[in-house]
Amino acid sequence: QDALQVKVVNLINLSRYDEAEAIITAANLQEALAFEYAYILYRQNKAADARAVLATVTADSNQEAVAHLNAQLDHKEEKFTSAAQKYKTFLEEAMDEEDPDPEVMCNLLACSLYCDRATSGAAVELTKQHQHYDICFNMACLLIEQQKWVEANALLKDCTRLCATAAKDLEWDEKQLQDELCIIDVQKAYVMQQMGDSTSSKNMLEDVLKKKP
């Protein structure tokens, strides 16, 4: 069983979910590898089945991983308030760490787009001290959703700077960087339009079209 579990985990890490599921099913390990099986079902977009399997995971399993998967299932099933509350709890528990998980922060902000203002405001306050490009962009989109144009515009300017830094870290080529910057510029143009600066908005959109992202 241990050898099969290692093989299943390796296949999951390679995103080969159908093969991992086939091993579990063939060896009748749905109960012994309940968490791995639930995660596979989640990645196969079988959220209801994944949740049912996850409910059978034993108490001696990694409860933190179980909690995270429950949040991801809420997110996938569009239970955004519940998912946001779970992600918020994870971040609050991790605030003593130097660099909390950026994916959790992004997920919190993504869910908060569909929540009430109190929830979304709390999400911004919780994540704004940790500046990653993806997080900054999601925060800007959240502020746009809330029609906070001045704050969104300021964050989009930060996004441009952070995007250039991310491009170096991730070794993007020039085309990848320009495509990403164009996405930011489209949002900037929209915000400028909302702030009454139609000329700057028009010019920025024309520049984006010239780059043919």
mmCIF file of C-alpha atoms in Angstrom:
data_model
loop_
_atom_site.group_PDB
_atom_site.id
_atom_site.type_symbol
_atom_site.label_atom_id
_atom_site.label_comp_id
_atom_site.label_asym_id
_atom_site.label_seq_id
_atom_site.Cartn_x
_atom_site.Cartn_y
_atom_site.Cartn_z
ATOM 1 C CA GLN A 1 0.000 0.000 0.000
ATOM 2 C CA ASP A 2 2.793 2.469 0.839
ATOM 3 C CA ALA A 3 4.368 1.980 -2.585
ATOM 4 C CA LEU A 4 1.039 2.544 -4.313
ATOM 5 C CA GLN A 5 0.418 5.657 -2.232
ATOM 6 C CA VAL A 6 3.768 7.081 -3.339
ATOM 7 C CA LYS A 7 2.881 6.323 -6.957
ATOM 8 C CA VAL A 8 -0.551 7.941 -6.593
ATOM 9 C CA VAL A 9 0.922 11.079 -5.023
ATOM 10 C CA ASN A 10 3.521 11.323 -7.789
ATOM 11 C CA LEU A 11 0.803 11.058 -10.438
ATOM 12 C CA ILE A 12 -1.231 13.751 -8.662
ATOM 13 C CA ASN A 13 1.816 16.023 -8.650
ATOM 14 C CA LEU A 14 2.076 15.441 -12.400
ATOM 15 C CA SER A 15 -1.641 16.261 -12.826
ATOM 16 C CA ARG A 16 -2.279 12.733 -14.138
ATOM 17 C CA TYR A 17 -5.483 12.357 -12.169
ATOM 18 C CA ASP A 18 -7.172 9.670 -14.265
ATOM 19 C CA GLU A 19 -4.173 7.376 -13.879
ATOM 20 C CA ALA A 20 -4.035 7.997 -10.142
ATOM 21 C CA GLU A 21 -7.745 7.225 -9.819
ATOM 22 C CA ALA A 22 -7.310 4.009 -11.820
ATOM 23 C CA ILE A 23 -4.630 2.771 -9.396
ATOM 24 C CA ILE A 24 -6.779 3.537 -6.363
ATOM 25 C CA THR A 25 -9.813 1.841 -7.864
ATOM 26 C CA ALA A 26 -7.931 -1.240 -9.109
ATOM 27 C CA ALA A 27 -6.327 -1.790 -5.689
ATOM 28 C CA ASN A 28 -9.565 -0.985 -3.825
ATOM 29 C CA LEU A 29 -7.818 1.785 -1.868
ATOM 30 C CA GLN A 30 -10.692 4.308 -1.874
ATOM 31 C CA GLU A 31 -10.919 4.105 1.911
ATOM 32 C CA ALA A 32 -7.218 3.762 2.741
ATOM 33 C CA LEU A 33 -6.319 6.693 0.457
ATOM 34 C CA ALA A 34 -9.512 8.636 1.022
ATOM 35 C CA PHE A 35 -7.864 12.070 1.026
ATOM 36 C CA GLU A 36 -5.917 11.426 -2.168
ATOM 37 C CA TYR A 37 -9.058 10.024 -3.774
ATOM 38 C CA ALA A 38 -11.105 13.068 -2.717
ATOM 39 C CA TYR A 39 -8.472 15.413 -4.129
ATOM 40 C CA ILE A 40 -8.458 13.541 -7.436
ATOM 41 C CA LEU A 41 -12.244 13.810 -7.680
ATOM 42 C CA TYR A 42 -12.009 17.534 -6.918
ATOM 43 C CA ARG A 43 -9.505 18.014 -9.733
ATOM 44 C CA GLN A 44 -11.788 16.031 -12.043
ATOM 45 C CA ASN A 45 -14.575 18.537 -11.317
ATOM 46 C CA LYS A 46 -16.593 15.991 -9.338
ATOM 47 C CA ALA A 47 -17.101 18.233 -6.336
ATOM 48 C CA ALA A 48 -20.082 16.412 -4.804
ATOM 49 C CA ASP A 49 -18.307 13.039 -5.012
ATOM 50 C CA ALA A 50 -15.126 14.576 -3.621
ATOM 51 C CA ARG A 51 -16.981 16.034 -0.638
ATOM 52 C CA ALA A 52 -18.633 12.698 0.111
ATOM 53 C CA VAL A 53 -15.266 10.913 0.092
ATOM 54 C CA LEU A 54 -13.629 13.666 2.133
ATOM 55 C CA ALA A 55 -16.228 13.159 4.855
ATOM 56 C CA THR A 56 -14.836 9.647 5.357
ATOM 57 C CA VAL A 57 -11.256 10.781 5.967
ATOM 58 C CA THR A 58 -10.104 9.587 9.400
ATOM 59 C CA ALA A 59 -9.143 11.902 12.252
ATOM 60 C CA ASP A 60 -5.506 10.817 12.120
ATOM 61 C CA SER A 61 -5.132 12.270 8.627
ATOM 62 C CA ASN A 62 -3.652 15.693 7.893
ATOM 63 C CA GLN A 63 -6.519 17.853 9.122
ATOM 64 C CA GLU A 64 -4.995 21.034 7.713
ATOM 65 C CA ALA A 65 -4.988 19.503 4.228
ATOM 66 C CA VAL A 66 -8.582 18.336 4.734
ATOM 67 C CA ALA A 67 -9.646 21.855 5.770
ATOM 68 C CA HIS A 68 -7.957 23.379 2.712
ATOM 69 C CA LEU A 69 -9.653 20.921 0.377
ATOM 70 C CA ASN A 70 -13.016 21.691 1.987
ATOM 71 C CA ALA A 71 -12.408 25.377 1.233
ATOM 72 C CA GLN A 72 -11.492 24.582 -2.363
ATOM 73 C CA LEU A 73 -14.666 22.528 -2.723
ATOM 74 C CA ASP A 74 -16.745 25.428 -1.383
ATOM 75 C CA HIS A 75 -15.021 27.653 -3.935
ATOM 76 C CA LYS A 76 -15.678 25.257 -6.823
ATOM 77 C CA GLU A 77 -19.340 24.864 -5.801
ATOM 78 C CA GLU A 78 -19.635 28.687 -5.710
ATOM 79 C CA LYS A 79 -20.255 28.802 -1.975
ATOM 80 C CA PHE A 80 -18.173 31.943 -1.944
ATOM 81 C CA THR A 81 -18.959 33.290 1.529
ATOM 82 C CA SER A 82 -18.174 29.957 3.165
ATOM 83 C CA ALA A 83 -14.984 29.573 1.139
ATOM 84 C CA ALA A 84 -13.867 33.142 1.914
ATOM 85 C CA GLN A 85 -14.398 32.593 5.637
ATOM 86 C CA LYS A 86 -12.267 29.436 5.505
ATOM 87 C CA TYR A 87 -9.480 31.121 3.505
ATOM 88 C CA LYS A 88 -9.568 34.077 5.914
ATOM 89 C CA THR A 89 -9.119 31.705 8.870
ATOM 90 C CA PHE A 90 -6.140 30.039 7.166
ATOM 91 C CA LEU A 91 -4.475 33.411 6.594
ATOM 92 C CA GLU A 92 -5.124 34.652 10.125
ATOM 93 C CA GLU A 93 -3.537 31.478 11.480
ATOM 94 C CA ALA A 94 -0.541 31.952 9.177
ATOM 95 C CA MET A 95 0.023 35.656 9.851
ATOM 96 C CA ASP A 96 3.017 34.922 12.076
ATOM 97 C CA GLU A 97 4.737 33.400 9.053
ATOM 98 C CA GLU A 98 6.957 35.655 6.986
ATOM 99 C CA ASP A 99 5.202 34.817 3.723
ATOM 100 C CA PRO A 100 1.729 33.210 3.898
ATOM 101 C CA ASP A 101 0.595 31.077 0.968
ATOM 102 C CA PRO A 102 -0.025 33.388 -2.049
ATOM 103 C CA GLU A 103 -2.532 30.916 -3.509
ATOM 104 C CA VAL A 104 -4.694 31.151 -0.389
ATOM 105 C CA MET A 105 -4.572 34.948 -0.553
ATOM 106 C CA CYS A 106 -5.555 34.913 -4.245
ATOM 107 C CA ASN A 107 -8.400 32.498 -3.554
ATOM 108 C CA LEU A 108 -9.657 34.656 -0.688
ATOM 109 C CA LEU A 109 -9.746 37.727 -2.900
ATOM 110 C CA ALA A 110 -11.362 35.830 -5.781
ATOM 111 C CA CYS A 111 -14.160 34.579 -3.509
ATOM 112 C CA SER A 112 -14.559 38.007 -1.937
ATOM 113 C CA LEU A 113 -15.625 39.418 -5.305
ATOM 114 C CA TYR A 114 -18.937 37.632 -4.741
ATOM 115 C CA CYS A 115 -19.351 38.456 -1.048
ATOM 116 C CA ASP A 116 -20.745 41.421 0.852
ATOM 117 C CA ARG A 117 -18.672 44.548 1.379
ATOM 118 C CA ALA A 118 -17.729 43.654 4.937
ATOM 119 C CA THR A 119 -16.241 40.329 3.848
ATOM 120 C CA SER A 120 -14.471 41.787 0.832
ATOM 121 C CA GLY A 121 -13.144 44.719 2.871
ATOM 122 C CA ALA A 122 -11.737 42.341 5.471
ATOM 123 C CA ALA A 123 -10.082 40.350 2.684
ATOM 124 C CA VAL A 124 -8.322 43.435 1.325
ATOM 125 C CA GLU A 125 -7.108 44.463 4.772
ATOM 126 C CA LEU A 126 -5.804 40.970 5.466
ATOM 127 C CA THR A 127 -3.883 40.564 2.217
ATOM 128 C CA LYS A 128 -2.621 44.019 1.329
ATOM 129 C CA GLN A 129 0.504 43.757 3.485
ATOM 130 C CA HIS A 130 1.798 40.862 1.345
ATOM 131 C CA GLN A 131 2.530 42.243 -2.093
ATOM 132 C CA HIS A 132 2.660 39.615 -4.833
ATOM 133 C CA TYR A 133 1.690 40.399 -8.414
ATOM 134 C CA ASP A 134 -1.275 37.998 -8.581
ATOM 135 C CA ILE A 135 -2.527 39.162 -5.207
ATOM 136 C CA CYS A 136 -2.176 42.824 -6.112
ATOM 137 C CA PHE A 137 -4.102 42.312 -9.364
ATOM 138 C CA ASN A 138 -6.897 40.422 -7.616
ATOM 139 C CA MET A 139 -7.102 43.174 -5.012
ATOM 140 C CA ALA A 140 -7.385 45.778 -7.783
ATOM 141 C CA CYS A 141 -10.210 43.789 -9.416
ATOM 142 C CA LEU A 142 -11.978 43.599 -6.063
ATOM 143 C CA LEU A 143 -11.725 47.372 -5.644
ATOM 144 C CA ILE A 144 -13.042 47.856 -9.202
ATOM 145 C CA GLU A 145 -15.995 45.648 -8.316
ATOM 146 C CA GLN A 146 -16.595 47.936 -5.333
ATOM 147 C CA GLN A 147 -16.247 51.019 -7.585
ATOM 148 C CA LYS A 148 -13.336 52.346 -5.528
ATOM 149 C CA TRP A 149 -11.665 53.884 -8.562
ATOM 150 C CA VAL A 150 -8.870 55.882 -6.914
ATOM 151 C CA GLU A 151 -7.695 52.943 -4.785
ATOM 152 C CA ALA A 152 -7.955 50.553 -7.743
ATOM 153 C CA ASN A 153 -5.939 52.899 -9.942
ATOM 154 C CA ALA A 154 -3.162 53.091 -7.348
ATOM 155 C CA LEU A 155 -3.030 49.307 -7.034
ATOM 156 C CA LEU A 156 -2.939 48.809 -10.813
ATOM 157 C CA LYS A 157 0.155 51.024 -10.919
ATOM 158 C CA ASP A 158 1.707 48.737 -8.307
ATOM 159 C CA CYS A 159 0.688 45.768 -10.475
ATOM 160 C CA THR A 160 2.781 47.061 -13.357
ATOM 161 C CA ARG A 161 5.862 47.214 -11.153
ATOM 162 C CA LEU A 162 5.221 43.867 -9.501
ATOM 163 C CA CYS A 163 4.528 42.236 -12.866
ATOM 164 C CA ALA A 164 7.975 43.254 -14.126
ATOM 165 C CA THR A 165 9.527 41.752 -10.989
ATOM 166 C CA ALA A 166 7.523 38.547 -11.397
ATOM 167 C CA ALA A 167 8.620 38.295 -15.027
ATOM 168 C CA LYS A 168 12.266 38.236 -13.945
ATOM 169 C CA ASP A 169 11.643 35.714 -11.176
ATOM 170 C CA LEU A 170 9.619 33.420 -13.453
ATOM 171 C CA GLU A 171 11.899 33.965 -16.469
ATOM 172 C CA TRP A 172 9.102 35.098 -18.767
ATOM 173 C CA ASP A 173 10.008 36.065 -22.313
ATOM 174 C CA GLU A 174 9.174 39.537 -23.606
ATOM 175 C CA LYS A 175 5.914 38.403 -25.226
ATOM 176 C CA GLN A 176 4.644 36.887 -21.962
ATOM 177 C CA LEU A 177 5.478 40.076 -20.082
ATOM 178 C CA GLN A 178 3.811 42.332 -22.647
ATOM 179 C CA ASP A 179 0.668 40.187 -22.734
ATOM 180 C CA GLU A 180 0.388 40.398 -18.955
ATOM 181 C CA LEU A 181 0.989 44.158 -18.950
ATOM 182 C CA CYS A 182 -1.749 44.564 -21.544
ATOM 183 C CA ILE A 183 -4.212 42.853 -19.214
ATOM 184 C CA ILE A 184 -3.309 45.381 -16.522
ATOM 185 C CA ASP A 185 -3.574 48.281 -18.984
ATOM 186 C CA VAL A 186 -7.092 47.273 -20.037
ATOM 187 C CA GLN A 187 -8.164 47.486 -16.390
ATOM 188 C CA LYS A 188 -6.347 50.809 -16.028
ATOM 189 C CA ALA A 189 -8.188 52.151 -19.068
ATOM 190 C CA TYR A 190 -11.531 51.105 -17.614
ATOM 191 C CA VAL A 191 -10.744 52.790 -14.296
ATOM 192 C CA MET A 192 -9.609 55.977 -16.062
ATOM 193 C CA GLN A 193 -12.894 56.023 -17.986
ATOM 194 C CA GLN A 194 -14.836 55.696 -14.741
ATOM 195 C CA MET A 195 -12.778 58.514 -13.222
ATOM 196 C CA GLY A 196 -13.698 60.798 -16.132
ATOM 197 C CA ASP A 197 -10.377 60.705 -17.981
ATOM 198 C CA SER A 198 -11.719 59.476 -21.334
ATOM 199 C CA THR A 199 -8.726 60.714 -23.319
ATOM 200 C CA SER A 200 -6.150 58.763 -21.305
ATOM 201 C CA SER A 201 -8.420 55.727 -21.349
ATOM 202 C CA LYS A 202 -8.761 55.875 -25.152
ATOM 203 C CA ASN A 203 -5.012 56.330 -25.635
ATOM 204 C CA MET A 204 -4.188 53.394 -23.387
ATOM 205 C CA LEU A 205 -6.599 51.087 -25.199
ATOM 206 C CA GLU A 206 -5.137 52.133 -28.557
ATOM 207 C CA ASP A 207 -1.660 51.282 -27.242
ATOM 208 C CA VAL A 208 -2.902 47.853 -26.143
ATOM 209 C CA LEU A 209 -4.405 47.188 -29.587
ATOM 210 C CA LYS A 210 -1.110 48.110 -31.251
ATOM 211 C CA LYS A 211 0.690 45.461 -29.209
ATOM 212 C CA LYS A 212 -1.781 42.769 -30.384
ATOM 213 C CA PRO A 213 -1.777 40.706 -27.174
#
